[in-house]
């Protein structure tokens, strides 16, 4: 099953990660047979690049326009209280450019964290930039120097920002997916909010809230994002300013832009 998909900035190619099984071993997750594939977006031809075996957790992202970095945490083969974090950089032609690993003692070092996704807080096209306050307030500073408020104090933190290539729109996603979120396992959890802001007219056009992670992309004047968790997850296409989705994509078992968004399991 596909665990993650990410197109390159050029749109000419992409990568996706598959696994044969996801489960839990005690307090730790387990992902079996983690495989990296590259896909040519013009021909839709996919090539399997490397099988990394099984692990506890992985994170993959474009290192630059021609290589992908994948980080995998695994339990040490000889000492169960150690976790090995392995980093590998692979070029689009399948060559391993870099490989390194570091061992962490869970009793003294704690569990090694994965890197946080880089959030693009400013637009080189529009000159606008986002500002996050001490209580997670969200405001935007426009190229003119004026500052406009978007959201007040909240438990949600900015997770993603997408800027339109024509400088017209900013799409901001804030989320609170944490054990302290008491709605997390409700039938309709409140875990994320998506804001569509009109940079030219200085106006908040839409706010979509509810479950899921709200992974987002801006393509040809459409805001595309996933909504919900697990088998209830869907993909929505929205035109800025529209009150409802122009189109919804629903698949058996759920669907998403990067993967099928899953509720975290915080139970021991």
mmCIF file of C-alpha atoms in Angstrom:
data_model
loop_
_atom_site.group_PDB
_atom_site.id
_atom_site.type_symbol
_atom_site.label_atom_id
_atom_site.label_comp_id
_atom_site.label_asym_id
_atom_site.label_seq_id
_atom_site.Cartn_x
_atom_site.Cartn_y
_atom_site.Cartn_z
ATOM 1 C CA UNK A 1 0.000 0.000 0.000
ATOM 2 C CA UNK A 2 1.151 3.570 -0.705
ATOM 3 C CA UNK A 3 2.283 5.380 2.454
ATOM 4 C CA UNK A 4 3.426 8.667 0.937
ATOM 5 C CA UNK A 5 3.460 10.428 -2.433
ATOM 6 C CA UNK A 6 5.288 13.668 -3.289
ATOM 7 C CA UNK A 7 5.692 15.301 -6.709
ATOM 8 C CA UNK A 8 8.775 17.410 -7.419
ATOM 9 C CA UNK A 9 8.511 21.183 -7.790
ATOM 10 C CA UNK A 10 9.039 20.830 -11.537
ATOM 11 C CA UNK A 11 6.102 18.446 -11.810
ATOM 12 C CA UNK A 12 8.095 16.204 -14.140
ATOM 13 C CA UNK A 13 8.641 13.420 -11.648
ATOM 14 C CA UNK A 14 7.686 12.309 -8.172
ATOM 15 C CA UNK A 15 8.349 9.654 -5.603
ATOM 16 C CA UNK A 16 6.172 7.407 -3.507
ATOM 17 C CA UNK A 17 6.771 5.074 -0.587
ATOM 18 C CA UNK A 18 5.019 1.740 -0.165
ATOM 19 C CA UNK A 19 4.802 -0.773 2.672
ATOM 20 C CA UNK A 20 3.212 -4.205 2.885
ATOM 21 C CA UNK A 21 1.968 -3.799 6.442
ATOM 22 C CA UNK A 22 1.603 -1.259 9.242
ATOM 23 C CA UNK A 23 1.037 -2.500 12.780
ATOM 24 C CA UNK A 24 2.148 -1.951 16.359
ATOM 25 C CA UNK A 25 4.677 -3.783 18.526
ATOM 26 C CA UNK A 26 4.030 -2.839 22.158
ATOM 27 C CA UNK A 27 4.308 0.951 22.338
ATOM 28 C CA UNK A 28 6.142 1.164 19.000
ATOM 29 C CA UNK A 29 4.703 1.274 15.468
ATOM 30 C CA UNK A 30 5.974 -1.166 12.843
ATOM 31 C CA UNK A 31 6.148 -0.615 9.090
ATOM 32 C CA UNK A 32 7.064 -3.639 6.979
ATOM 33 C CA UNK A 33 8.952 -3.573 3.663
ATOM 34 C CA UNK A 34 9.489 0.159 3.148
ATOM 35 C CA UNK A 35 10.144 0.709 -0.577
ATOM 36 C CA UNK A 36 11.028 3.824 -2.545
ATOM 37 C CA UNK A 37 9.758 4.331 -6.101
ATOM 38 C CA UNK A 38 10.312 7.140 -8.578
ATOM 39 C CA UNK A 39 7.620 7.985 -11.103
ATOM 40 C CA UNK A 40 7.874 9.849 -14.417
ATOM 41 C CA UNK A 41 4.790 12.097 -14.342
ATOM 42 C CA UNK A 42 4.745 12.507 -18.134
ATOM 43 C CA UNK A 43 4.626 8.774 -18.885
ATOM 44 C CA UNK A 44 3.235 7.507 -15.536
ATOM 45 C CA UNK A 45 6.038 4.942 -15.484
ATOM 46 C CA UNK A 46 7.159 3.956 -11.971
ATOM 47 C CA UNK A 47 10.519 2.370 -11.109
ATOM 48 C CA UNK A 48 11.296 0.639 -7.829
ATOM 49 C CA UNK A 49 14.546 2.129 -6.484
ATOM 50 C CA UNK A 50 15.259 0.543 -3.128
ATOM 51 C CA UNK A 51 13.774 -1.679 -0.412
ATOM 52 C CA UNK A 52 14.759 -0.439 3.037
ATOM 53 C CA UNK A 53 13.298 -3.364 4.977
ATOM 54 C CA UNK A 54 11.138 -2.829 8.037
ATOM 55 C CA UNK A 55 11.228 -0.052 10.594
ATOM 56 C CA UNK A 56 9.394 1.877 13.272
ATOM 57 C CA UNK A 57 8.916 5.123 11.379
ATOM 58 C CA UNK A 58 10.065 6.890 8.225
ATOM 59 C CA UNK A 59 10.143 10.384 6.772
ATOM 60 C CA UNK A 60 10.941 11.228 3.136
ATOM 61 C CA UNK A 61 11.230 14.517 1.276
ATOM 62 C CA UNK A 62 12.826 16.129 -1.772
ATOM 63 C CA UNK A 63 16.384 17.110 -0.805
ATOM 64 C CA UNK A 64 16.585 19.139 -4.018
ATOM 65 C CA UNK A 65 15.102 18.891 -7.523
ATOM 66 C CA UNK A 66 16.978 15.672 -8.321
ATOM 67 C CA UNK A 67 17.265 13.683 -5.090
ATOM 68 C CA UNK A 68 15.155 12.387 -2.216
ATOM 69 C CA UNK A 69 16.203 11.978 1.396
ATOM 70 C CA UNK A 70 14.604 9.235 3.470
ATOM 71 C CA UNK A 71 15.090 8.799 7.207
ATOM 72 C CA UNK A 72 14.128 5.524 8.890
ATOM 73 C CA UNK A 73 14.080 4.596 12.569
ATOM 74 C CA UNK A 74 14.595 0.915 13.462
ATOM 75 C CA UNK A 75 15.174 -1.097 16.640
ATOM 76 C CA UNK A 76 18.838 -2.092 16.925
ATOM 77 C CA UNK A 77 19.331 -5.741 15.946
ATOM 78 C CA UNK A 78 21.474 -6.551 19.003
ATOM 79 C CA UNK A 79 20.146 -4.267 21.763
ATOM 80 C CA UNK A 80 16.404 -3.645 22.056
ATOM 81 C CA UNK A 81 16.878 -0.432 24.060
ATOM 82 C CA UNK A 82 18.656 1.212 21.121
ATOM 83 C CA UNK A 83 17.057 2.817 18.077
ATOM 84 C CA UNK A 84 19.058 3.332 14.895
ATOM 85 C CA UNK A 85 18.191 6.339 12.739
ATOM 86 C CA UNK A 86 19.355 5.842 9.171
ATOM 87 C CA UNK A 87 19.513 8.623 6.566
ATOM 88 C CA UNK A 88 19.841 7.894 2.843
ATOM 89 C CA UNK A 89 19.874 10.296 -0.110
ATOM 90 C CA UNK A 90 18.919 8.776 -3.468
ATOM 91 C CA UNK A 91 19.078 10.524 -6.862
ATOM 92 C CA UNK A 92 16.248 10.262 -9.378
ATOM 93 C CA UNK A 93 18.379 7.869 -11.457
ATOM 94 C CA UNK A 94 18.488 5.460 -8.504
ATOM 95 C CA UNK A 95 22.023 6.102 -7.237
ATOM 96 C CA UNK A 96 22.652 6.265 -3.480
ATOM 97 C CA UNK A 97 24.457 9.595 -2.970
ATOM 98 C CA UNK A 98 24.753 9.543 0.816
ATOM 99 C CA UNK A 99 24.165 7.073 3.628
ATOM 100 C CA UNK A 100 24.642 7.499 7.361
ATOM 101 C CA UNK A 101 23.261 6.149 10.633
ATOM 102 C CA UNK A 102 23.256 7.100 14.292
ATOM 103 C CA UNK A 103 22.378 4.989 17.326
ATOM 104 C CA UNK A 104 20.238 6.333 20.192
ATOM 105 C CA UNK A 105 19.946 4.831 23.674
ATOM 106 C CA UNK A 106 16.258 5.120 24.622
ATOM 107 C CA UNK A 107 17.120 5.162 28.350
ATOM 108 C CA UNK A 108 19.392 8.213 28.071
ATOM 109 C CA UNK A 109 18.852 9.877 24.681
ATOM 110 C CA UNK A 110 15.143 9.245 24.269
ATOM 111 C CA UNK A 111 13.453 8.369 21.000
ATOM 112 C CA UNK A 112 15.019 10.139 17.976
ATOM 113 C CA UNK A 113 12.631 12.622 16.414
ATOM 114 C CA UNK A 114 11.975 12.943 12.742
ATOM 115 C CA UNK A 115 12.732 16.292 11.055
ATOM 116 C CA UNK A 116 9.871 18.757 10.835
ATOM 117 C CA UNK A 117 8.490 19.672 7.425
ATOM 118 C CA UNK A 118 9.836 22.983 6.205
ATOM 119 C CA UNK A 119 6.982 25.511 6.105
ATOM 120 C CA UNK A 120 7.305 28.266 3.498
ATOM 121 C CA UNK A 121 6.209 31.273 5.564
ATOM 122 C CA UNK A 122 6.918 33.858 2.829
ATOM 123 C CA UNK A 123 6.148 34.220 -0.877
ATOM 124 C CA UNK A 124 8.844 35.496 -3.238
ATOM 125 C CA UNK A 125 6.144 36.276 -5.810
ATOM 126 C CA UNK A 126 3.664 38.320 -3.774
ATOM 127 C CA UNK A 127 6.073 39.582 -1.123
ATOM 128 C CA UNK A 128 3.636 38.521 1.603
ATOM 129 C CA UNK A 129 4.653 36.630 4.729
ATOM 130 C CA UNK A 130 2.858 34.859 7.559
ATOM 131 C CA UNK A 131 3.276 35.692 11.230
ATOM 132 C CA UNK A 132 2.466 33.223 14.015
ATOM 133 C CA UNK A 133 1.832 34.728 17.457
ATOM 134 C CA UNK A 134 2.736 33.367 20.886
ATOM 135 C CA UNK A 135 -0.757 31.883 21.237
ATOM 136 C CA UNK A 136 -0.754 30.573 17.660
ATOM 137 C CA UNK A 137 -2.568 33.604 16.278
ATOM 138 C CA UNK A 138 -2.138 33.843 12.506
ATOM 139 C CA UNK A 139 -1.714 37.110 10.622
ATOM 140 C CA UNK A 140 -0.282 38.018 7.250
ATOM 141 C CA UNK A 141 2.020 40.902 6.332
ATOM 142 C CA UNK A 142 1.396 42.072 2.785
ATOM 143 C CA UNK A 143 3.965 43.548 0.405
ATOM 144 C CA UNK A 144 2.534 46.999 1.141
ATOM 145 C CA UNK A 145 3.538 46.594 4.779
ATOM 146 C CA UNK A 146 0.005 46.319 6.114
ATOM 147 C CA UNK A 147 -0.830 43.480 8.463
ATOM 148 C CA UNK A 148 -4.083 41.527 8.338
ATOM 149 C CA UNK A 149 -5.394 39.081 10.954
ATOM 150 C CA UNK A 150 -6.484 35.622 9.799
ATOM 151 C CA UNK A 151 -7.051 33.563 12.970
ATOM 152 C CA UNK A 152 -7.135 34.254 16.699
ATOM 153 C CA UNK A 153 -5.554 32.337 19.626
ATOM 154 C CA UNK A 154 -5.812 28.579 19.212
ATOM 155 C CA UNK A 155 -4.233 25.230 20.064
ATOM 156 C CA UNK A 156 -3.627 24.746 16.340
ATOM 157 C CA UNK A 157 -0.166 25.402 14.932
ATOM 158 C CA UNK A 158 0.696 26.238 11.341
ATOM 159 C CA UNK A 159 1.578 22.992 9.537
ATOM 160 C CA UNK A 160 1.488 23.888 5.840
ATOM 161 C CA UNK A 161 1.412 26.963 3.619
ATOM 162 C CA UNK A 162 0.790 27.034 -0.134
ATOM 163 C CA UNK A 163 1.255 30.191 -2.207
ATOM 164 C CA UNK A 164 -0.242 30.499 -5.696
ATOM 165 C CA UNK A 165 2.340 31.024 -8.427
ATOM 166 C CA UNK A 166 0.470 34.121 -9.678
ATOM 167 C CA UNK A 167 0.651 35.793 -6.259
ATOM 168 C CA UNK A 168 -3.128 35.875 -5.751
ATOM 169 C CA UNK A 169 -3.734 33.445 -2.915
ATOM 170 C CA UNK A 170 -2.267 32.025 0.259
ATOM 171 C CA UNK A 171 -3.558 28.766 1.706
ATOM 172 C CA UNK A 172 -2.730 28.092 5.357
ATOM 173 C CA UNK A 173 -3.286 24.861 7.276
ATOM 174 C CA UNK A 174 -3.145 24.775 11.071
ATOM 175 C CA UNK A 175 -3.584 21.587 13.070
ATOM 176 C CA UNK A 176 -3.733 20.162 16.593
ATOM 177 C CA UNK A 177 -3.177 16.408 16.355
ATOM 178 C CA UNK A 178 -2.062 15.662 19.894
ATOM 179 C CA UNK A 179 -3.213 13.549 22.884
ATOM 180 C CA UNK A 180 -4.535 16.740 24.522
ATOM 181 C CA UNK A 181 -7.065 17.180 21.712
ATOM 182 C CA UNK A 182 -10.164 15.717 23.356
ATOM 183 C CA UNK A 183 -12.022 15.444 20.026
ATOM 184 C CA UNK A 184 -9.334 13.270 18.434
ATOM 185 C CA UNK A 185 -11.269 9.989 18.541
ATOM 186 C CA UNK A 186 -14.764 11.410 18.188
ATOM 187 C CA UNK A 187 -16.901 10.486 15.195
ATOM 188 C CA UNK A 188 -16.202 13.980 13.860
ATOM 189 C CA UNK A 189 -12.835 15.122 15.250
ATOM 190 C CA UNK A 190 -11.671 18.739 15.049
ATOM 191 C CA UNK A 191 -8.007 18.422 14.175
ATOM 192 C CA UNK A 192 -7.230 20.916 11.398
ATOM 193 C CA UNK A 193 -8.312 24.163 9.751
ATOM 194 C CA UNK A 194 -7.619 25.393 6.231
ATOM 195 C CA UNK A 195 -7.752 29.085 5.339
ATOM 196 C CA UNK A 196 -7.840 30.552 1.813
ATOM 197 C CA UNK A 197 -6.747 34.190 1.759
ATOM 198 C CA UNK A 198 -7.029 36.613 -1.179
ATOM 199 C CA UNK A 199 -3.757 38.566 -1.209
ATOM 200 C CA UNK A 200 -4.911 41.123 -3.784
ATOM 201 C CA UNK A 201 -8.194 42.046 -2.116
ATOM 202 C CA UNK A 202 -6.947 41.538 1.467
ATOM 203 C CA UNK A 203 -9.797 39.186 2.271
ATOM 204 C CA UNK A 204 -10.226 35.795 3.926
ATOM 205 C CA UNK A 205 -12.273 33.833 1.403
ATOM 206 C CA UNK A 206 -12.789 30.434 3.043
ATOM 207 C CA UNK A 207 -12.260 28.486 6.233
ATOM 208 C CA UNK A 208 -12.624 24.693 6.212
ATOM 209 C CA UNK A 209 -12.383 22.907 9.565
ATOM 210 C CA UNK A 210 -12.835 19.349 10.797
ATOM 211 C CA UNK A 211 -10.981 16.066 10.817
ATOM 212 C CA UNK A 212 -7.879 14.958 8.977
ATOM 213 C CA UNK A 213 -4.568 16.681 8.287
ATOM 214 C CA UNK A 214 -5.742 18.905 5.407
ATOM 215 C CA UNK A 215 -2.689 18.195 3.216
ATOM 216 C CA UNK A 216 -2.964 20.817 0.487
ATOM 217 C CA UNK A 217 -1.825 21.776 -3.031
ATOM 218 C CA UNK A 218 -2.647 24.688 -5.328
ATOM 219 C CA UNK A 219 -3.048 23.638 -8.955
ATOM 220 C CA UNK A 220 -4.509 25.789 -11.742
ATOM 221 C CA UNK A 221 -6.593 28.012 -9.450
ATOM 222 C CA UNK A 222 -7.926 25.022 -7.529
ATOM 223 C CA UNK A 223 -7.225 24.342 -3.874
ATOM 224 C CA UNK A 224 -6.917 20.573 -3.460
ATOM 225 C CA UNK A 225 -6.838 19.050 0.015
ATOM 226 C CA UNK A 226 -7.663 15.845 1.840
ATOM 227 C CA UNK A 227 -10.249 15.699 4.585
ATOM 228 C CA UNK A 228 -10.939 13.098 7.277
ATOM 229 C CA UNK A 229 -9.087 10.034 8.539
ATOM 230 C CA UNK A 230 -8.801 6.400 7.447
ATOM 231 C CA UNK A 231 -11.612 4.940 5.387
ATOM 232 C CA UNK A 232 -13.553 8.215 5.766
ATOM 233 C CA UNK A 233 -10.794 10.311 4.147
ATOM 234 C CA UNK A 234 -11.585 12.019 0.839
ATOM 235 C CA UNK A 235 -9.985 14.584 -1.487
ATOM 236 C CA UNK A 236 -11.753 17.895 -2.140
ATOM 237 C CA UNK A 237 -11.273 20.388 -4.975
ATOM 238 C CA UNK A 238 -12.311 23.951 -4.169
ATOM 239 C CA UNK A 239 -12.173 27.196 -6.118
ATOM 240 C CA UNK A 240 -11.147 30.137 -3.906
ATOM 241 C CA UNK A 241 -14.281 31.896 -2.684
ATOM 242 C CA UNK A 242 -16.642 28.967 -3.324
ATOM 243 C CA UNK A 243 -18.750 27.850 -0.359
ATOM 244 C CA UNK A 244 -18.453 24.163 -1.140
ATOM 245 C CA UNK A 245 -16.193 21.728 -2.923
ATOM 246 C CA UNK A 246 -16.380 21.739 -6.723
ATOM 247 C CA UNK A 247 -15.540 18.046 -6.718
ATOM 248 C CA UNK A 248 -14.909 15.285 -4.197
ATOM 249 C CA UNK A 249 -12.854 12.146 -4.772
ATOM 250 C CA UNK A 250 -13.890 9.137 -2.722
ATOM 251 C CA UNK A 251 -12.238 5.718 -2.836
ATOM 252 C CA UNK A 252 -12.932 2.546 -0.930
ATOM 253 C CA UNK A 253 -10.617 2.531 2.076
ATOM 254 C CA UNK A 254 -10.036 6.287 1.889
ATOM 255 C CA UNK A 255 -7.609 8.496 -0.027
ATOM 256 C CA UNK A 256 -5.323 11.484 0.439
ATOM 257 C CA UNK A 257 -2.741 13.657 -1.297
ATOM 258 C CA UNK A 258 0.317 12.178 0.455
ATOM 259 C CA UNK A 259 -1.153 9.013 1.941
ATOM 260 C CA UNK A 260 -4.341 7.843 3.613
ATOM 261 C CA UNK A 261 -4.427 10.128 6.671
ATOM 262 C CA UNK A 262 -4.459 7.958 9.805
ATOM 263 C CA UNK A 263 -5.399 8.737 13.378
ATOM 264 C CA UNK A 264 -2.318 8.467 15.591
ATOM 265 C CA UNK A 265 -2.317 5.748 18.230
ATOM 266 C CA UNK A 266 -1.122 7.308 21.470
ATOM 267 C CA UNK A 267 -2.105 4.376 23.648
ATOM 268 C CA UNK A 268 0.674 2.374 25.332
#
